[in-house]
XYZ file of C-alpha atoms in Angstrom:
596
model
C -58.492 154.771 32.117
C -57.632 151.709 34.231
C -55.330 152.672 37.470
C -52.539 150.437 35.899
C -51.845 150.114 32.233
C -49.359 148.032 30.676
C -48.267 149.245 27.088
C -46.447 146.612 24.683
C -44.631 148.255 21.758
C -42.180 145.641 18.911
C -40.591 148.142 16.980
C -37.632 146.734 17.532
C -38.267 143.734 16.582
C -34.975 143.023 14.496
C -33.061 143.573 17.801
C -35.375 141.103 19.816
C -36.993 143.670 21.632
C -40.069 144.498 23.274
C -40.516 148.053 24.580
C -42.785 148.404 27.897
C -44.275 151.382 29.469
C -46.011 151.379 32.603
C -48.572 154.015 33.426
C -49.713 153.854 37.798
C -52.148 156.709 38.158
C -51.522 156.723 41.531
C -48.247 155.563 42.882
C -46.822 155.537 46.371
C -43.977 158.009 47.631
C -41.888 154.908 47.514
C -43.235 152.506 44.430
C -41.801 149.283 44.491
C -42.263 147.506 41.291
C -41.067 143.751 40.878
C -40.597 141.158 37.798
C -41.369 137.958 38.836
C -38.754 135.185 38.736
C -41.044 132.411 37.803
C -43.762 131.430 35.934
C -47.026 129.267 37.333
C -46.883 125.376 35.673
C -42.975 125.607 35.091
C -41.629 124.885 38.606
C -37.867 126.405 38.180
C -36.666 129.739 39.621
C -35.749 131.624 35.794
C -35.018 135.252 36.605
C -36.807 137.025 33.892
C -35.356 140.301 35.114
C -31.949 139.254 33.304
C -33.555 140.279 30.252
C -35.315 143.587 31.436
C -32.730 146.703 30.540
C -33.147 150.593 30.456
C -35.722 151.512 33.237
C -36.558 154.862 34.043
C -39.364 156.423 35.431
C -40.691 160.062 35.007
C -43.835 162.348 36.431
C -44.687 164.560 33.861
C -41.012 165.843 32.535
C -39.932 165.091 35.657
C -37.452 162.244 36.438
C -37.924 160.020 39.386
C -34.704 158.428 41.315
C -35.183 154.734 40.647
C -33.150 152.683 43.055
C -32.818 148.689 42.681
C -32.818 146.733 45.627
C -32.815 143.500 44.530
C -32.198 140.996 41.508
C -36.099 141.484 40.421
C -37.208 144.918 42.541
C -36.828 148.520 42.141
C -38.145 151.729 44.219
C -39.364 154.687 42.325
C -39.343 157.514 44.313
C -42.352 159.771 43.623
C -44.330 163.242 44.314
C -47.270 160.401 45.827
C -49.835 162.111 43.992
C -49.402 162.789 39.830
C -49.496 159.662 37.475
C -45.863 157.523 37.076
C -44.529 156.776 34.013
C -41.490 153.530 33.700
C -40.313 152.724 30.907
C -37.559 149.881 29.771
C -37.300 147.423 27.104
C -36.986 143.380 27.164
C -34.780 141.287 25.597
C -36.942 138.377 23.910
C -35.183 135.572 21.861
C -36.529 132.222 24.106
C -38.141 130.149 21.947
C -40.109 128.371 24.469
C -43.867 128.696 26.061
C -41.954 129.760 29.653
C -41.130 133.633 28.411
C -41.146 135.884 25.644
C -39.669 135.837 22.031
C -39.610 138.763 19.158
C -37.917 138.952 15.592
C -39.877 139.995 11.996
C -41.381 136.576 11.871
C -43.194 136.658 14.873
C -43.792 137.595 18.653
C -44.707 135.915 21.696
C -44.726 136.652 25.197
C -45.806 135.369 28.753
C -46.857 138.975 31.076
C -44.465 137.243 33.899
C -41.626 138.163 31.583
C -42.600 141.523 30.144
C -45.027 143.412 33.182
C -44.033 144.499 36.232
C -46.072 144.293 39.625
C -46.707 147.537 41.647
C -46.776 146.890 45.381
C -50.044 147.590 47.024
C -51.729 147.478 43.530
C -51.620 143.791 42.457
C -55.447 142.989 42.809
C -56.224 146.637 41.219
C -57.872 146.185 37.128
C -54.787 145.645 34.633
C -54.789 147.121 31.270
C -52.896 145.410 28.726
C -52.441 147.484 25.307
C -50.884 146.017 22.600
C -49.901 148.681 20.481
C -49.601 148.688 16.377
C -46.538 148.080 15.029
C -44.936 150.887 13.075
C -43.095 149.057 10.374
C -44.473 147.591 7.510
C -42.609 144.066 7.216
C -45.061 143.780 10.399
C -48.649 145.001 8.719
C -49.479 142.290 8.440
C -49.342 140.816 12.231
C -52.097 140.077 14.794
C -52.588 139.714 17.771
C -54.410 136.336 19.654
C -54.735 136.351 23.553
C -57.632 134.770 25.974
C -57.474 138.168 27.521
C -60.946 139.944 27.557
C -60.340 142.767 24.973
C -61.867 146.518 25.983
C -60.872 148.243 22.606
C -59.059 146.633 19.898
C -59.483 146.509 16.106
C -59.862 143.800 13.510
C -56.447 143.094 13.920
C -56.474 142.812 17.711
C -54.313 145.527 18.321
C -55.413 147.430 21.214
C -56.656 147.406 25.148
C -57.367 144.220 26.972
C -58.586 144.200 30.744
C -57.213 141.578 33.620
C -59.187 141.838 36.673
C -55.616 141.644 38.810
C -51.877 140.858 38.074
C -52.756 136.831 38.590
C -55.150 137.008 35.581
C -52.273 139.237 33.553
C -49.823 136.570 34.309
C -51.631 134.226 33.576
C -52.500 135.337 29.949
C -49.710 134.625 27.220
C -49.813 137.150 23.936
C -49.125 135.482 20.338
C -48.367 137.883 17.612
C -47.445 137.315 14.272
C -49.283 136.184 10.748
C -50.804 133.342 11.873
C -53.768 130.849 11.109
C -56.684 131.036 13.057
C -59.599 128.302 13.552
C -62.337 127.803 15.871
C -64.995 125.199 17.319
C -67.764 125.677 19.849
C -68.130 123.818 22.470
C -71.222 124.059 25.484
C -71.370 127.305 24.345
C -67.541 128.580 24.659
C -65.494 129.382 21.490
C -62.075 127.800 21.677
C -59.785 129.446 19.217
C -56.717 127.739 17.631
C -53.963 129.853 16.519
C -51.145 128.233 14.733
C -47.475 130.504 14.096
C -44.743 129.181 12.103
C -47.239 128.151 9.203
C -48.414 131.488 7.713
C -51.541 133.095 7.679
C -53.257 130.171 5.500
C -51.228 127.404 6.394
C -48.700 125.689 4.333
C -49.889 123.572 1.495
C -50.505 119.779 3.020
C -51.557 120.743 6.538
C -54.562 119.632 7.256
C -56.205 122.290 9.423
C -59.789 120.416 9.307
C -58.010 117.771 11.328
C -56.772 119.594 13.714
C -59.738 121.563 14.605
C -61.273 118.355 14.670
C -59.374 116.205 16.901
C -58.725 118.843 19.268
C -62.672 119.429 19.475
C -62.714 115.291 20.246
C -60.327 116.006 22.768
C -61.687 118.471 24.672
C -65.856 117.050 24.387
C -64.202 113.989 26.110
C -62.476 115.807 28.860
C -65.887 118.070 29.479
C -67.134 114.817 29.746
C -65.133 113.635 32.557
C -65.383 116.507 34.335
C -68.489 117.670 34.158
C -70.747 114.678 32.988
C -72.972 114.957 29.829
C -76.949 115.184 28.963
C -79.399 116.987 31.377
C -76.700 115.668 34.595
C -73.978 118.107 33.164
C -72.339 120.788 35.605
C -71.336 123.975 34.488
C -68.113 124.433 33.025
C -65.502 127.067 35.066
C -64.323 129.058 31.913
C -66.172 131.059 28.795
C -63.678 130.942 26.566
C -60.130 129.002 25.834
C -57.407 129.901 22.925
C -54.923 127.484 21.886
C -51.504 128.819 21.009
C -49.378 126.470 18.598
C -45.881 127.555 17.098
C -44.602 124.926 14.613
C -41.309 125.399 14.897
C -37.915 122.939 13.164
C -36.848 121.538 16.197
C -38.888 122.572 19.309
C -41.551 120.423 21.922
C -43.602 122.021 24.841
C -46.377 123.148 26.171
C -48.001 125.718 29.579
C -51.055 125.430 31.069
C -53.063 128.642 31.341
C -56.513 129.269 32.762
C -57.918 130.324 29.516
C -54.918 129.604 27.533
C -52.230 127.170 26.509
C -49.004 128.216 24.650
C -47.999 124.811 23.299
C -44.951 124.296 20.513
C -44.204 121.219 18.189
C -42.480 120.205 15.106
C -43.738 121.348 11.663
C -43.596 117.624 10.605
C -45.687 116.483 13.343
C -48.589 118.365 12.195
C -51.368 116.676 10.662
C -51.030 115.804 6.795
C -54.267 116.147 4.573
C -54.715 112.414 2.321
C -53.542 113.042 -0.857
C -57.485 112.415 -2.018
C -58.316 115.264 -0.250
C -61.744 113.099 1.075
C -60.516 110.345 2.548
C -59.936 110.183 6.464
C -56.608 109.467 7.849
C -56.236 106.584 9.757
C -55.555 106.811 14.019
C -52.178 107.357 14.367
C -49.594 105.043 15.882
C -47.755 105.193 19.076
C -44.624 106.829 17.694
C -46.211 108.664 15.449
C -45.438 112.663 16.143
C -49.014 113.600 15.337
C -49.890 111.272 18.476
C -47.335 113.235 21.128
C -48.759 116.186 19.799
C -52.521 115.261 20.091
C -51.414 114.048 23.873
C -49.689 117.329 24.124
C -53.184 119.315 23.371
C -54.877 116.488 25.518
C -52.706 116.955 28.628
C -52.469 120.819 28.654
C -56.351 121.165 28.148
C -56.547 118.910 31.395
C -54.693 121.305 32.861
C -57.824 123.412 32.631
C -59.294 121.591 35.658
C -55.993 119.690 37.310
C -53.562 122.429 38.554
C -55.514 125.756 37.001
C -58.139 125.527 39.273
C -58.532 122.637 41.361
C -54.643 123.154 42.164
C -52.487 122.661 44.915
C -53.393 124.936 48.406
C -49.747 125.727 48.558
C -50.291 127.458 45.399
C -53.229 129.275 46.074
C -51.985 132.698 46.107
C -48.414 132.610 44.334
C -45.893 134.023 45.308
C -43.989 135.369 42.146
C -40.326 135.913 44.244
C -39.367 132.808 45.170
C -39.858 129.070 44.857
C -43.686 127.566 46.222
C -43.230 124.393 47.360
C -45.771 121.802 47.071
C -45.764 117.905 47.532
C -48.139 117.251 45.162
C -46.995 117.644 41.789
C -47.988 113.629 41.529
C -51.174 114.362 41.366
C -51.070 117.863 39.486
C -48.729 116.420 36.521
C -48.557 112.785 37.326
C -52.181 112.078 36.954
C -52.649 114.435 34.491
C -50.225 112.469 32.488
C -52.436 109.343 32.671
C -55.369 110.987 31.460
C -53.678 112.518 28.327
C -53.459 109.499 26.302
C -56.008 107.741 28.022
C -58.391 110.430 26.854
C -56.980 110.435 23.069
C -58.218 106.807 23.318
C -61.674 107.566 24.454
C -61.978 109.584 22.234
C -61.018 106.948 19.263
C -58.257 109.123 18.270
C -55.664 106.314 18.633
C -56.585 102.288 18.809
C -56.189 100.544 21.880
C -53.036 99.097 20.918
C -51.392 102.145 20.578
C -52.611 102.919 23.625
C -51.117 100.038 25.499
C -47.681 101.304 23.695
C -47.546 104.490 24.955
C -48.437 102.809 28.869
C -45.199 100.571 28.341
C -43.257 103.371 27.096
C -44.316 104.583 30.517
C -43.518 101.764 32.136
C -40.133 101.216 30.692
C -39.084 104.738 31.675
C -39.580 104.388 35.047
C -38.327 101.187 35.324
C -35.014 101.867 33.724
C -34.543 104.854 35.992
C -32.851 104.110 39.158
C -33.613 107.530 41.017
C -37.084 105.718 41.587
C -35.214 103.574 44.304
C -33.765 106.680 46.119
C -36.216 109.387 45.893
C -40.530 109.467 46.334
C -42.587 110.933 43.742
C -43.677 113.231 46.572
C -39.760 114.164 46.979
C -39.549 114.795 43.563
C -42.656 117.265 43.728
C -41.500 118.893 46.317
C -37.452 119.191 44.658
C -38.843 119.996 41.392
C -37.080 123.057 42.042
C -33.968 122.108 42.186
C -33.609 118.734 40.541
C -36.080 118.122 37.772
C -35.811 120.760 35.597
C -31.663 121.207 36.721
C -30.798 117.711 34.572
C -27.347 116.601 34.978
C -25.239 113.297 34.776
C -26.690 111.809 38.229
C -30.038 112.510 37.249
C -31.672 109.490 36.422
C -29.413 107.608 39.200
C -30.846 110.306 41.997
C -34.346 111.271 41.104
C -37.707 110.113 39.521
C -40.317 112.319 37.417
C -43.343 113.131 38.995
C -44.796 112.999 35.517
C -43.781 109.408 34.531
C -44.238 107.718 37.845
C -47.172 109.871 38.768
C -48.949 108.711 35.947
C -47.786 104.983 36.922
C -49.514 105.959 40.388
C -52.661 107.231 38.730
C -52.658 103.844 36.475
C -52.575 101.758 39.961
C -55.363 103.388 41.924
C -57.402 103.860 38.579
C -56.896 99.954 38.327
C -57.611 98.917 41.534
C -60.585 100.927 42.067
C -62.241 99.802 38.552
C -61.943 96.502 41.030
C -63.590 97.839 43.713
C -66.292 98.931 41.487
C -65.294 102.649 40.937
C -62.942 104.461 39.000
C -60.108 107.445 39.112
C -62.372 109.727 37.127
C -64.899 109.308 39.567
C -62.682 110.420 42.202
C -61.134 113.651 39.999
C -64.925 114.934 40.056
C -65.536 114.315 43.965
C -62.590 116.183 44.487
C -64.091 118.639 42.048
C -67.250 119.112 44.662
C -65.409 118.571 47.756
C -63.267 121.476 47.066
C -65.476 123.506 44.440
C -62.865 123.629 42.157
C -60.197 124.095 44.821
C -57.563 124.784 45.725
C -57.132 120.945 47.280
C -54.426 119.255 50.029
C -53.583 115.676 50.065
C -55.585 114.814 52.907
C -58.685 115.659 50.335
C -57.887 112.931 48.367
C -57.437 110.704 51.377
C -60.847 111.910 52.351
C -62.177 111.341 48.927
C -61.646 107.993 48.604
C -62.458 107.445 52.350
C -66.401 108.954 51.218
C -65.808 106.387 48.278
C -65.745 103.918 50.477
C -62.161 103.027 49.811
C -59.930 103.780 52.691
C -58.028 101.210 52.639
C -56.754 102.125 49.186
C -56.245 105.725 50.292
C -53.480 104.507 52.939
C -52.299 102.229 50.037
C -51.862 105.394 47.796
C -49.969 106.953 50.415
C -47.823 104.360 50.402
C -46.751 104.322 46.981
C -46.476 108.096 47.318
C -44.161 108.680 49.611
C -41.853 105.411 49.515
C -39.664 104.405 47.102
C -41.557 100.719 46.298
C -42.299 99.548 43.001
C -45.474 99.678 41.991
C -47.741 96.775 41.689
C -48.440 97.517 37.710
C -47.760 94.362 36.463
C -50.625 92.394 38.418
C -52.847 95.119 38.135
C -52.969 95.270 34.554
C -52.965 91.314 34.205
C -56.593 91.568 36.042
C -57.542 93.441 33.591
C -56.568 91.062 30.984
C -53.171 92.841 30.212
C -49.844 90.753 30.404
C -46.357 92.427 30.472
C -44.005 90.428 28.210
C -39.956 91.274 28.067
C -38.838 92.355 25.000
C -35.374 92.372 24.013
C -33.169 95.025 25.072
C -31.132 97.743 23.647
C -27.094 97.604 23.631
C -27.318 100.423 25.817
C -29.522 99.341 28.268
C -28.299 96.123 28.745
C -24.971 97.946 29.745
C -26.978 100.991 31.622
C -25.604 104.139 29.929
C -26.862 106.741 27.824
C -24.794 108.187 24.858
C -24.464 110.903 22.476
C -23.153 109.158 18.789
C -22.684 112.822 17.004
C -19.298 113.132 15.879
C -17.837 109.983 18.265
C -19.191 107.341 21.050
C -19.343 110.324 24.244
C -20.737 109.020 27.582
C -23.784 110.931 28.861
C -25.503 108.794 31.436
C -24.362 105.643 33.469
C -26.523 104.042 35.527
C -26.293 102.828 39.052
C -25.477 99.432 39.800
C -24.728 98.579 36.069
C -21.545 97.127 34.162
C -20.708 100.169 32.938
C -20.360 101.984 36.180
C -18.947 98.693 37.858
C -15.754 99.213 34.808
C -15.571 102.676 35.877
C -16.864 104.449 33.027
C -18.145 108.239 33.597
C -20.134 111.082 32.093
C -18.594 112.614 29.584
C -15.911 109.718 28.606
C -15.345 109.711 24.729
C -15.345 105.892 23.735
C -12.577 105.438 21.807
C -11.352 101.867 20.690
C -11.929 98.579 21.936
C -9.291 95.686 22.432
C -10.171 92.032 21.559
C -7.595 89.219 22.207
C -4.753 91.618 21.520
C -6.165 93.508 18.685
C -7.840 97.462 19.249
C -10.676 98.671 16.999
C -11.789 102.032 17.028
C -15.437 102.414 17.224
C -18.054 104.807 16.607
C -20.774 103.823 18.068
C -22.372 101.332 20.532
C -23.824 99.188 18.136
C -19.725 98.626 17.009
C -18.784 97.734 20.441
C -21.607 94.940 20.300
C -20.042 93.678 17.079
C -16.624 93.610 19.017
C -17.863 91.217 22.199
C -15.756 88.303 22.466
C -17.522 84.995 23.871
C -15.886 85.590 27.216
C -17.874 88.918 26.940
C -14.671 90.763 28.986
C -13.130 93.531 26.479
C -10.743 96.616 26.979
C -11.891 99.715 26.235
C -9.852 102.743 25.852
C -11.450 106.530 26.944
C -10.997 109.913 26.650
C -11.565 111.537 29.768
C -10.381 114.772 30.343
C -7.217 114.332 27.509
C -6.075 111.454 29.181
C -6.263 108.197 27.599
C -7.936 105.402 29.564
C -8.406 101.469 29.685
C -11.312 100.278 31.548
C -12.047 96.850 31.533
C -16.024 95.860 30.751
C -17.249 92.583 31.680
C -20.171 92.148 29.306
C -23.669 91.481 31.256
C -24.776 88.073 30.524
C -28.181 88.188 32.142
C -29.953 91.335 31.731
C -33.318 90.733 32.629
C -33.559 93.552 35.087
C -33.028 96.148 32.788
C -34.991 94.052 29.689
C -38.127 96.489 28.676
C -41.486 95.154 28.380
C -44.307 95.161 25.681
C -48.503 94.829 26.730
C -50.478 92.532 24.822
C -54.413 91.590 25.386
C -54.858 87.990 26.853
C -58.630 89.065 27.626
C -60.562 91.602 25.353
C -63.820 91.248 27.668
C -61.480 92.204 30.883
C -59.963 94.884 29.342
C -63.585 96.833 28.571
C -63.762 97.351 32.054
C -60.906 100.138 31.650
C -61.063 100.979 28.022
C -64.393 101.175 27.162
């Protein structure tokens, strides 16, 4: 029996709860035991212990004192020398890939929300048991985890083995009646596990598909990483499981080493032909099937960019506070070029679509005006505390790492395809240089230096840590793209975002535009406008554009607070600067160069 075992019960799974016991065969005088208060890939501070209740601890029939001495850490008090038993339940009823869910349709759960860590014992062999459920709405539930399992039945109910609490944590649980598929790929088995559909899948979706573009998806990123033919490397994991819940609402995904817990819509899964033998066409750029395909496409990169060749501040986490790292750029920015770019490679989208979803990209960072006031290597390193904590100022304050990383990742990718090279040959020298990491920035600055490119290394620097725009335009025009402006929406040629449920409410304005210059603010309900004497309620923005008199000034009366307002809007006459843009091909023989 391993030294620490980790026993998951979901008996009670109509109150949301998952029952833990913790078995340390040899404990200290004083255990200290700790939940962590974050989980790897999701860079926000959650406090899982809010949701642990009921802990008690016993040797034998004997009770131990258990004293808590902080928010996530508690001190058993112990004989030193027979086996300790805790025992508590968790509350489970977030629906997202961060933590842990139960009811009686199915379970899910991240370790980092459910196991505990016992001081001095954290690189000692974990055993994870999953134990059958007791009720029969639940017979017919299984288990699916990357975890190697030790003893388990057909079901998977059972033992599983982590060679230390990082492995544990790092290995999600789904449970439930779920479809299962699988591919082989270099010789691993990559499971797909779908909840939310039944165990055979609703009638229409087409599983085939699924399995199949996903298979595309990750050939082409083995590819990348590790080169094909007789020149291929060896790849750094034997065996991956993707975790899908199709839920009615829900979007996400979590990168694990061996793992991904990913969630999207049940109408965005794939949809068999109604001739049942003829193959679908590539999706299109708004299609949901496509932000679900880049979903599995950026998560599986994760594999290589963050899971292992990750940032050296995160090199041995620290699972009680926030790890702070610069480089979430590069870790999520760059990753977020090579999601779609790889769904194109791998012909699972046209290169039209392609060029969409890079001037969605575009267009988000350029109507953000955060990316004037804060570096994407600020907003790496504040991740903690301002990306995933969205408020009103938001977009006026801060950038994404993801959005404008990926812009970063488009401009060196760009300009060294003009030197001659390209970005993927720099993700696999970094690969070597660090075998597999962990990596600093000064490797990549030494990477491209080898490359012969050091010039562009100070030049990625640059756009880094400033708060320049980037040069996308003119790179992409010498590769025979052009950047056209398109017309622009009512809202952002006045800067503001709304909310049109039930009323015209205020959500977002942006800096330095007419809305914020009349003196609108978050969370103003837009009432009524008044034209040359006469007030019309409205409802939404698209009736205050049928309102706008030729002098394009207008009263409009708010609701801020229950006080009634009249601001006066001058409409913009001349928004180019916040016009979005559309790519088009001017030069099909340039454009080769970067999709080939």
């Amino acid at each position: 029996m391993a030294s620490i075992t980790h026993t998951i019960g979901f008996d009670h799974a109509q109150n949301h709860l998952f029952t833990v016991a913790l078995r340390i065969a040899k404990p200290a005088k004083q255990q200290v035991l700790s939940l962590p208060v974050w989980i790897a890939g999701s860079y926000l501070v959650r406090e899982f212990s809010g949701q642990l209740q009921d802990l008690s601890a016993t040797q034998g029939r004997v009770a131990c004192a258990v004293r808590q001495r902080s928010k996530n850490e508690w001190v058993v008090s112990t004989n030193g020398t027979s086996a300790l038993q805790v025992r508590f339940a968790v509350y489970a009823f977030d629906a997202s890939v961060r933590t842990a869910y139960l009811d009686l349709t199915r379970g899910f759960f991240n370790p980092t929300s459910l196991c505990l860590r016992v001081a001095g014992q954290t690189d000692t062999l974990q055993q994870l048991v999953i134990t059958k459920p007791a009720q029969s709405a639940l017979d017919s539930w299984r288990v699916s985890t990357a975890l190697p399992a030790t003893r388990t039945d057909h079901k998977g109910f059972g033992s599983y083995t982590a060679a230390n609490y990082d492995e544990l944590a790092d290995s999600p649980v789904t449970l439930g009646d779920f479809w299962r598929g699988q591919f082989t790929l270099r010789g691993v088995v990559h499971a797909f596990v779908v909840t939310g559909m039944g165990n055979q899948a609703q009638p229409g979706f087409d599983t085939q598909r699924l399995l199949s573009d996903t298979k595309r998806i990750c050939e082409t990123e083995m590819a990348l990483w590790h080169g094909t033919g007789q020149q291929a490397t060896p790849l750094p994991f034997d065996r991956y499981v993707f975790m899908l819940h199709a839920s009615g609402t829900g979007y996400g995904g979590l990168e694990h080493q061996y793992s991904t817990a990913l969630i999207c819509q049940r109408a965005d899964l794939p949809k068999q032909h109604p001739s049942g033998s003829m193959p679908a066409s590539p999706p299109a750029s708004g299609d949901g099937y496509t932000q679900l395909l880049g979903l599995i496409s950026h998560e599986y990169f994760h594999t290589w960019n963050v899971k292992r060749l990750r940032p050296h501040e995160l090199a041995s986490i620290n699972y009680d506070r926030e790890n702070y790292t610069e480089l979430l750029w590069f870790f999520e920015g760059f990753t977020s070029y090579f999601d779609d770019l790889v769904l194109q490679r791998a012909g699972l989208i046209t290169r039209d679509t392609y060029l969409e979803l890079v001037a969605k990209t575009i267009n988000q960072v350029a109507q953000t005006p955060g990316r004037l006031v804060q570096s994407v290597a600020q907003a790496s390193f504040d991740a903690w505390v301002k990306y995933y904590r969205i408020h009103e100022n938001t977009p006026n304050a801060t950038v994404s790492y993801y959005t404008k990383g990926a812009l970063v990742a488009l401009c060196l990718d760009l300009s060294l395809r003009n030197a001659g090279s390209n970005l993927d040959e720099l993700m696999r020298a970094l690969w070597l240089r660090t075998s597999g990491g962990p990596m600093r920035e000064r490797d990549v600055v030494q990477a491209l230096g080898e490359m012969g490119h050091a010039a562009l290394a100070q030049q990625l620097l640059t756009w880094v840590h400033s708060t320049q725009d980037l040069p996308v335009a003119s790179l992409l025009q010498a590769v025979g793209v052009t950047c056209a402006d398109v017309a622009a929406t009512t809202a952002q040629q006045l800067g503001v975002r709304v909310n049109e449920h039930n009323g015209l409410r205020i959500t977002h304005v942006q800096r330095g535009s007419a809305m914020e210059t009349a003196g609108f603010a978050s969370g103003d309900e837009w009432l009524a406008v008044t034209v040359h004497g006469s007030t019309w309620r409205v409802h939404k923005l698209a009736d205050v554009q049928a309102w706008v008199p030729a002098s394009g000034s207008l009263q409009a009366m708010v609701n801020r607070d229950a006080q009634v307002l009249t601001l006066t809007l001058q409409w913009p006459q001349d928004a180019r600067s916040t016009k979005p843009i559309k790519l088009s091909t001017t030069n099909a023989k340039l454009l080769t160069h970067w999709l080939h």
